[in-house]
XYZ file of C-alpha atoms in Angstrom:
508
model
C -61.552 60.187 -29.563
C -62.313 59.825 -25.918
C -65.801 59.774 -24.356
C -66.625 59.499 -20.675
C -63.284 57.904 -19.944
C -64.123 54.881 -22.146
C -61.734 53.837 -24.941
C -63.303 54.150 -28.390
C -62.245 51.247 -30.601
C -65.097 49.745 -32.662
C -64.163 51.779 -35.777
C -60.421 51.169 -35.691
C -60.834 48.858 -38.718
C -61.933 51.880 -40.729
C -58.568 53.466 -39.986
C -56.802 50.278 -40.979
C -58.698 50.253 -44.287
C -57.721 53.867 -44.835
C -54.087 53.054 -44.092
C -54.158 50.234 -46.650
C -55.540 52.599 -49.274
C -52.836 55.145 -48.495
C -50.160 52.491 -48.793
C -51.478 51.518 -52.188
C -51.273 55.118 -53.299
C -48.101 56.291 -51.637
C -46.005 53.194 -50.972
C -44.151 52.069 -47.932
C -43.867 55.465 -46.222
C -47.428 55.025 -45.089
C -46.726 51.552 -43.745
C -45.279 53.300 -40.716
C -48.431 55.399 -40.398
C -50.608 52.286 -40.487
C -48.487 50.672 -37.804
C -48.883 53.717 -35.598
C -52.651 53.537 -36.045
C -52.686 49.902 -35.016
C -50.533 50.582 -31.990
C -52.838 53.447 -31.037
C -55.852 51.190 -31.551
C -54.349 48.586 -29.245
C -53.763 51.209 -26.578
C -57.173 52.903 -26.713
C -58.946 49.589 -26.995
C -57.233 48.475 -23.859
C -56.779 50.023 -20.484
C -56.224 46.432 -19.483
C -57.411 44.614 -22.645
C -55.028 44.516 -25.625
C -56.610 44.466 -29.083
C -54.528 42.419 -31.554
C -54.441 43.638 -35.142
C -52.645 41.946 -38.049
C -49.240 43.174 -39.248
C -48.870 45.449 -42.266
C -47.732 42.566 -44.427
C -50.655 40.389 -43.332
C -53.237 43.094 -44.068
C -51.700 43.854 -47.439
C -51.374 40.196 -48.316
C -55.126 39.993 -47.929
C -55.365 42.847 -50.424
C -52.858 41.199 -52.801
C -50.167 43.776 -52.006
C -46.850 43.285 -50.232
C -44.791 46.026 -48.604
C -41.086 46.639 -48.032
C -39.070 49.715 -47.195
C -36.667 48.797 -49.983
C -37.061 46.528 -52.982
C -33.947 45.191 -54.739
C -34.480 43.797 -58.239
C -31.771 41.258 -59.077
C -30.000 38.725 -56.862
C -26.579 38.871 -58.474
C -23.503 40.036 -56.555
C -24.388 43.743 -56.811
C -28.006 43.229 -55.746
C -27.143 40.932 -52.861
C -24.424 43.280 -51.637
C -26.841 46.217 -51.861
C -29.415 44.268 -49.818
C -26.734 43.572 -47.239
C -25.782 47.234 -46.904
C -29.440 48.332 -46.720
C -30.141 45.772 -43.989
C -26.986 46.855 -42.177
C -28.417 50.378 -42.114
C -31.470 49.016 -40.300
C -34.080 48.942 -43.070
C -36.281 46.101 -44.308
C -35.501 44.924 -47.831
C -37.123 42.473 -50.216
C -34.952 40.937 -52.958
C -36.620 39.745 -56.172
C -34.993 37.506 -58.774
C -36.597 36.164 -61.948
C -34.514 32.993 -61.970
C -34.597 30.080 -59.516
C -32.208 30.119 -56.598
C -28.806 29.069 -58.026
C -27.469 25.685 -56.959
C -24.313 25.106 -59.032
C -21.794 27.897 -58.421
C -19.420 26.397 -60.984
C -22.057 26.675 -63.681
C -21.141 30.356 -63.978
C -17.878 31.915 -65.166
C -14.636 32.975 -63.448
C -14.078 36.597 -62.435
C -11.253 38.401 -60.660
C -12.045 40.365 -57.524
C -9.491 43.154 -57.538
C -8.717 45.621 -54.739
C -11.919 47.544 -55.471
C -14.213 44.529 -55.204
C -12.434 43.046 -52.194
C -12.596 46.386 -50.386
C -16.365 46.527 -50.956
C -16.813 43.047 -49.491
C -14.677 43.995 -46.510
C -16.753 47.102 -45.813
C -19.910 44.961 -45.709
C -18.345 42.260 -43.545
C -14.601 41.522 -43.207
C -15.353 37.796 -43.048
C -16.801 37.984 -46.585
C -13.499 39.182 -48.021
C -11.612 36.549 -46.031
C -13.923 33.784 -47.275
C -13.649 34.970 -50.877
C -9.866 34.905 -50.695
C -9.972 31.500 -48.997
C -12.152 29.736 -51.578
C -10.736 31.678 -54.511
C -7.258 31.645 -56.045
C -4.703 34.427 -55.799
C -3.790 35.941 -59.171
C -0.168 37.033 -59.119
C 0.556 37.930 -62.742
C -1.246 38.737 -65.958
C 0.597 37.681 -69.106
C -0.232 39.337 -72.414
C 0.253 36.654 -75.083
C -0.850 37.683 -78.600
C -0.027 35.191 -81.371
C 1.827 32.888 -78.946
C 4.303 35.634 -77.992
C 4.501 36.873 -74.407
C 4.891 40.637 -74.734
C 4.220 41.677 -71.126
C 4.056 40.257 -67.596
C 2.030 42.461 -65.279
C 2.165 41.939 -61.477
C -1.431 41.780 -60.261
C -3.459 41.821 -57.073
C -6.720 39.928 -57.029
C -8.652 36.749 -56.327
C -10.027 34.504 -59.052
C -13.436 33.184 -58.053
C -16.561 32.041 -59.838
C -19.125 34.782 -60.247
C -21.802 32.671 -58.548
C -19.428 31.735 -55.727
C -19.305 35.415 -54.848
C -23.086 35.588 -55.072
C -23.372 32.498 -52.855
C -21.215 34.071 -50.136
C -23.347 37.208 -50.210
C -26.550 35.166 -50.227
C -25.501 33.177 -47.161
C -24.765 36.410 -45.311
C -28.043 37.983 -46.431
C -30.150 34.970 -45.455
C -28.818 35.313 -41.920
C -30.373 38.792 -41.681
C -33.922 38.922 -40.329
C -34.741 42.097 -42.252
C -33.997 40.635 -45.715
C -36.627 38.584 -47.566
C -36.112 36.694 -50.821
C -38.536 36.067 -53.676
C -37.094 33.688 -56.280
C -38.721 33.159 -59.695
C -40.481 36.515 -59.451
C -40.090 38.163 -62.849
C -40.692 41.911 -62.951
C -43.524 42.643 -65.374
C -44.412 46.296 -64.666
C -43.799 49.333 -62.462
C -46.444 51.861 -61.489
C -44.422 55.030 -61.006
C -47.318 56.929 -59.416
C -48.028 54.453 -56.626
C -44.446 53.127 -56.384
C -45.569 49.546 -56.888
C -43.948 46.680 -58.790
C -45.839 43.736 -60.256
C -44.125 40.371 -60.641
C -45.085 37.318 -62.630
C -44.697 33.916 -60.947
C -43.975 30.573 -62.668
C -47.632 29.542 -62.469
C -48.701 32.668 -64.351
C -50.098 34.428 -61.295
C -49.017 37.922 -60.328
C -47.977 39.598 -57.115
C -47.650 43.303 -56.435
C -45.303 44.944 -53.948
C -45.009 48.517 -52.768
C -41.778 50.109 -51.570
C -40.507 53.472 -50.472
C -37.381 52.969 -52.576
C -36.232 50.548 -55.281
C -32.698 49.457 -56.186
C -32.294 48.174 -59.740
C -29.521 45.569 -59.966
C -31.051 43.504 -62.757
C -28.158 43.348 -65.185
C -27.109 44.871 -68.468
C -30.521 44.386 -70.072
C -32.303 45.812 -67.055
C -36.102 45.863 -67.145
C -36.171 48.587 -64.520
C -33.956 50.762 -66.707
C -36.204 50.120 -69.716
C -39.346 51.024 -67.751
C -37.626 54.218 -66.589
C -36.790 55.120 -70.191
C -40.441 54.670 -71.103
C -42.018 56.502 -68.171
C -39.541 58.917 -66.546
C -39.095 62.303 -68.194
C -35.521 63.402 -68.904
C -34.109 59.927 -68.283
C -32.272 58.146 -71.079
C -29.809 55.313 -71.470
C -27.401 54.191 -74.183
C -26.802 50.467 -74.656
C -24.127 49.683 -77.257
C -23.519 46.031 -78.204
C -20.157 44.559 -77.325
C -19.537 43.886 -80.991
C -18.443 40.326 -80.268
C -19.453 37.178 -78.398
C -17.683 34.809 -76.000
C -17.623 31.025 -75.860
C -15.939 28.801 -73.281
C -14.074 25.528 -73.075
C -13.338 23.877 -69.728
C -10.755 21.180 -69.118
C -8.936 19.568 -66.199
C -5.671 19.874 -68.107
C -3.091 17.272 -69.037
C -2.350 15.169 -65.915
C 0.880 16.253 -64.263
C 1.435 19.313 -66.449
C 3.577 22.018 -64.841
C 4.136 24.320 -67.817
C 1.108 26.544 -67.172
C 1.138 28.291 -63.792
C -2.308 28.526 -62.128
C -1.244 31.771 -60.405
C -1.057 33.431 -63.822
C -3.904 34.580 -66.079
C -3.336 34.896 -69.809
C -4.732 37.464 -72.251
C -4.547 36.104 -75.799
C -4.302 39.522 -77.429
C -7.772 40.176 -78.846
C -8.560 36.453 -79.135
C -9.484 35.394 -75.593
C -8.533 34.615 -72.013
C -7.162 31.612 -70.099
C -7.230 30.984 -66.359
C -7.698 28.224 -63.817
C -10.940 28.105 -61.840
C -11.022 27.475 -58.084
C -12.263 23.913 -58.717
C -9.043 23.125 -60.586
C -10.521 23.196 -64.081
C -9.063 25.461 -66.721
C -11.293 27.985 -68.446
C -10.474 29.011 -72.018
C -12.719 31.738 -73.408
C -12.456 32.753 -77.049
C -13.844 35.766 -78.824
C -16.411 35.127 -81.548
C -17.234 37.569 -84.343
C -20.488 36.127 -85.754
C -20.410 38.161 -88.964
C -16.837 37.450 -89.972
C -15.410 34.389 -88.194
C -15.242 31.040 -89.955
C -17.918 28.428 -89.386
C -15.806 26.268 -87.080
C -15.827 29.141 -84.566
C -19.505 30.050 -84.844
C -21.042 26.599 -85.453
C -22.791 24.454 -82.848
C -21.922 21.250 -84.706
C -18.940 19.255 -83.363
C -18.041 17.696 -86.699
C -14.582 16.194 -87.088
C -13.696 18.956 -89.530
C -14.828 21.741 -87.170
C -13.016 20.182 -84.203
C -9.800 19.846 -86.195
C -9.944 23.470 -87.340
C -10.632 24.599 -83.766
C -7.557 22.690 -82.578
C -5.441 24.383 -85.233
C -6.861 27.786 -84.254
C -5.927 27.289 -80.596
C -2.460 26.068 -81.611
C -2.010 29.305 -83.559
C -3.099 31.678 -80.806
C -2.675 29.745 -77.536
C -0.208 26.908 -78.081
C 0.502 26.603 -74.348
C -3.186 25.830 -73.774
C -3.417 23.400 -76.689
C -0.352 21.466 -75.513
C -1.014 21.423 -71.764
C -4.661 22.119 -70.975
C -7.040 20.846 -73.644
C -8.104 17.390 -74.762
C -10.459 16.175 -77.471
C -13.451 16.196 -75.133
C -12.878 19.870 -74.257
C -12.783 20.841 -77.936
C -16.014 18.993 -78.615
C -17.753 20.580 -75.632
C -16.989 23.965 -77.176
C -19.876 23.300 -79.530
C -22.239 22.687 -76.597
C -21.442 26.121 -75.181
C -23.768 28.775 -76.454
C -22.014 32.032 -77.345
C -23.185 35.017 -75.328
C -22.844 38.740 -75.723
C -23.767 41.900 -73.877
C -24.004 45.664 -74.051
C -22.078 48.672 -72.773
C -24.450 50.935 -70.824
C -24.512 54.631 -69.978
C -27.418 56.207 -68.048
C -28.203 59.927 -67.995
C -28.568 59.650 -64.215
C -28.579 56.891 -61.586
C -31.666 57.959 -59.603
C -34.524 58.238 -62.113
C -37.858 59.273 -60.595
C -36.068 59.967 -57.311
C -37.177 56.760 -55.587
C -35.218 54.420 -57.899
C -31.456 53.809 -57.799
C -29.684 51.969 -60.642
C -26.483 50.092 -59.782
C -24.082 47.553 -61.261
C -24.501 46.376 -64.846
C -27.945 47.966 -64.990
C -26.239 51.347 -64.534
C -22.929 50.919 -66.351
C -22.521 47.504 -67.960
C -19.027 47.101 -69.346
C -17.497 44.251 -71.294
C -15.195 41.467 -70.083
C -11.940 43.013 -71.273
C -12.230 45.784 -68.671
C -12.213 43.290 -65.780
C -14.398 45.719 -63.832
C -17.919 44.299 -64.113
C -18.304 42.594 -60.733
C -15.916 45.003 -59.022
C -17.786 48.137 -60.076
C -21.090 46.562 -59.021
C -19.798 45.697 -55.560
C -18.371 49.193 -55.217
C -21.791 50.650 -56.105
C -23.341 48.667 -53.260
C -20.680 49.897 -50.829
C -21.162 53.523 -51.896
C -24.922 53.117 -51.492
C -24.238 51.869 -47.969
C -22.217 55.010 -47.266
C -24.950 57.251 -48.630
C -27.574 55.548 -46.446
C -25.536 56.579 -43.410
C -24.448 60.032 -44.530
C -27.633 61.145 -46.333
C -30.552 59.148 -44.917
C -33.020 61.810 -46.101
C -32.206 61.128 -49.783
C -29.484 58.500 -50.243
C -30.285 57.946 -53.926
C -29.642 61.576 -54.902
C -26.350 61.457 -52.994
C -25.449 58.183 -54.721
C -26.122 59.713 -58.135
C -23.969 62.740 -57.363
C -21.105 60.521 -56.202
C -21.256 57.723 -58.756
C -22.568 59.227 -61.986
C -19.130 60.565 -63.057
C -17.642 57.141 -62.347
C -20.381 55.356 -64.282
C -19.753 57.594 -67.299
C -16.008 57.057 -66.966
C -16.605 53.309 -66.950
C -18.407 53.589 -70.248
C -15.344 55.278 -71.734
C -13.115 52.474 -70.447
C -15.506 49.859 -71.820
C -15.673 51.423 -75.276
C -11.878 51.630 -75.392
C -11.661 47.952 -74.445
C -14.258 47.143 -77.089
C -12.110 48.823 -79.751
C -9.141 46.666 -78.753
C -11.142 43.442 -79.074
C -13.116 44.091 -82.266
C -10.213 44.351 -84.695
C -9.430 48.089 -84.909
C -7.794 49.356 -88.122
C -4.036 48.724 -88.479
C -3.056 52.346 -87.808
C -5.150 52.464 -84.635
C -3.565 49.220 -83.464
C -0.077 50.567 -84.131
C -0.763 53.872 -82.360
C -2.195 52.084 -79.320
C 0.815 49.771 -79.171
C 3.302 52.661 -79.369
C 1.450 54.574 -76.658
C 1.424 51.487 -74.429
C 5.173 51.039 -74.917
C 5.714 54.725 -74.171
C 3.742 54.503 -70.930
C 5.710 51.450 -69.869
C 8.965 53.339 -70.440
C 7.670 56.382 -68.550
C 6.737 54.161 -65.613
C 10.141 52.469 -65.619
C 11.868 55.859 -65.606
C 9.568 56.997 -62.751
C 8.106 59.764 -64.886
C 4.636 58.526 -64.006
C 3.502 56.716 -60.866
C 1.612 54.049 -62.757
C -0.845 53.402 -65.559
C -4.578 52.906 -65.452
C -4.069 49.133 -65.349
C -1.794 49.429 -62.319
C -4.677 50.957 -60.368
C -7.272 48.375 -61.462
C -5.789 44.890 -61.782
C -2.303 45.871 -60.603
C -0.730 46.049 -57.156
C -0.908 49.862 -57.013
C -4.585 49.726 -56.086
C -3.692 47.705 -52.997
C -0.545 49.628 -52.030
C -1.163 53.230 -53.150
C -4.955 53.265 -52.839
C -7.992 52.780 -55.041
C -8.666 55.571 -57.524
C -12.182 56.303 -58.748
C -12.963 55.482 -62.369
C -13.297 59.177 -63.111
C -9.827 59.784 -61.688
C -8.433 56.887 -63.713
C -9.861 58.185 -66.986
C -8.546 61.695 -66.338
C -5.116 60.304 -65.428
C -5.059 58.127 -68.545
C -6.051 61.018 -70.808
C -3.288 63.207 -69.365
C -0.676 60.502 -69.795
C -1.692 59.653 -73.353
C -2.101 63.242 -74.523
C 1.681 63.695 -74.888
C 2.262 60.360 -76.587
C -0.662 60.202 -79.024
C 0.586 62.944 -81.432
C 4.028 61.340 -81.620
C 2.622 57.846 -82.175
C 0.181 59.108 -84.818
C 2.964 60.932 -86.668
C 5.157 57.809 -86.660
C 2.257 55.706 -87.976
C 1.869 58.167 -90.869
C 5.587 58.185 -91.607
C 5.624 54.401 -91.820
C 2.450 54.526 -93.947
C 0.493 52.134 -91.761
C -2.961 51.789 -93.374
C -5.873 53.673 -91.844
C -8.305 50.894 -92.705
C -8.299 47.131 -92.982
C -7.094 45.902 -96.412
C -10.498 44.340 -97.159
C -12.223 47.680 -96.532
C -9.782 49.495 -98.806
C -10.323 46.909 -101.560
C -14.117 47.257 -101.330
C -13.784 51.038 -101.507
């Protein structure tokens, strides 16, 4: 109001208090309103005398409430990339992570950034892709080696890098942005879906509450955000199927001077595990563990002489090249210090529950290691979110859901297929899958098909012919296999390959 040409300002604080209340109720949209009120208060209080009022964050800090335009839950590669794209679009973002800031990048596990993941890094910042390729190792071939027999050599395109090395590159880039804030050791404890506020628990037991216009959930395969959405958002649901197996690792520097095992090659040990060299020069040998059926020497945490000897014999049986050239006694014994870990395969009914939340990465579509798509699909999600922020600023999360939901559901199909290959499928299923794989290889060699699903994920086709969406890959794979499956199934019946495992038949 104006009166007699004199600026009216004594009750501006009442407007500030009102703005704070609105922000509590409606989230960060009203932060802009409060700022406008303060600017107006400065102007009308002035005509030569500026009135200084505290910032939104300062006022809300006094009320125990923090504000951000965007909140990202999870500081893994997907979350950090998402924060980078949001900041690039000009918005303020606060990143929350329940764990401390990581220090040892080699304490994680090796991953392969394929054409999809590298393209996502490049779209955020070309220097990120260049740095990843510089500190990582080029992967030139993938050898399939079941039972010590090399049955296939697949030309590949990708960069082997530690998962936390990728996160570290993204973190360095994010920390250089003024509009990104980080909150380490802030564990999400609750979400108020009405007021769009998140409450976090700190290491000392205290709590802090933040309000945001929008929230990006990148908190992994056992996402708390996803669980809270299941509990409180109507018509939202999620499936989380266990992998059905666990993984354990051995690391070794290898036998000095060995040249038998090429570091440019990664090795798939059939359904038993995976071997590759890490960027620090150490070799990583991961083995599948079936807790309910494997022998004690595989599942135990006791490095007894008997267990170590049996483990050596096991590796000789399934990965002789690793036993002879890469592993020593210390590596075998450290196996028993490595805790086995597992995961789940996730499918969400939608990716934008409640409208103001967007679920990405493993929180949206966790896969399992055999797909090789975990980190790559998460980085792609972040890149797509960046596109939607530009193309659909009025509702980027709805646009993201429309674009990525079919791909997330396709990923689940790929993950479940990979799970079946790792968890000992029945003999007939194994035989049918093998015959179909051989048939596809022949069709590719005869130029009947352009390439297989693998050629457009880990293979060179993704780099030369273009990246296909996961939905496109699943549809292509189903078309290709539809002609071969009936023939392979008929042959399996003719040769009387058992439908079930012998032990199952005996029990029946």
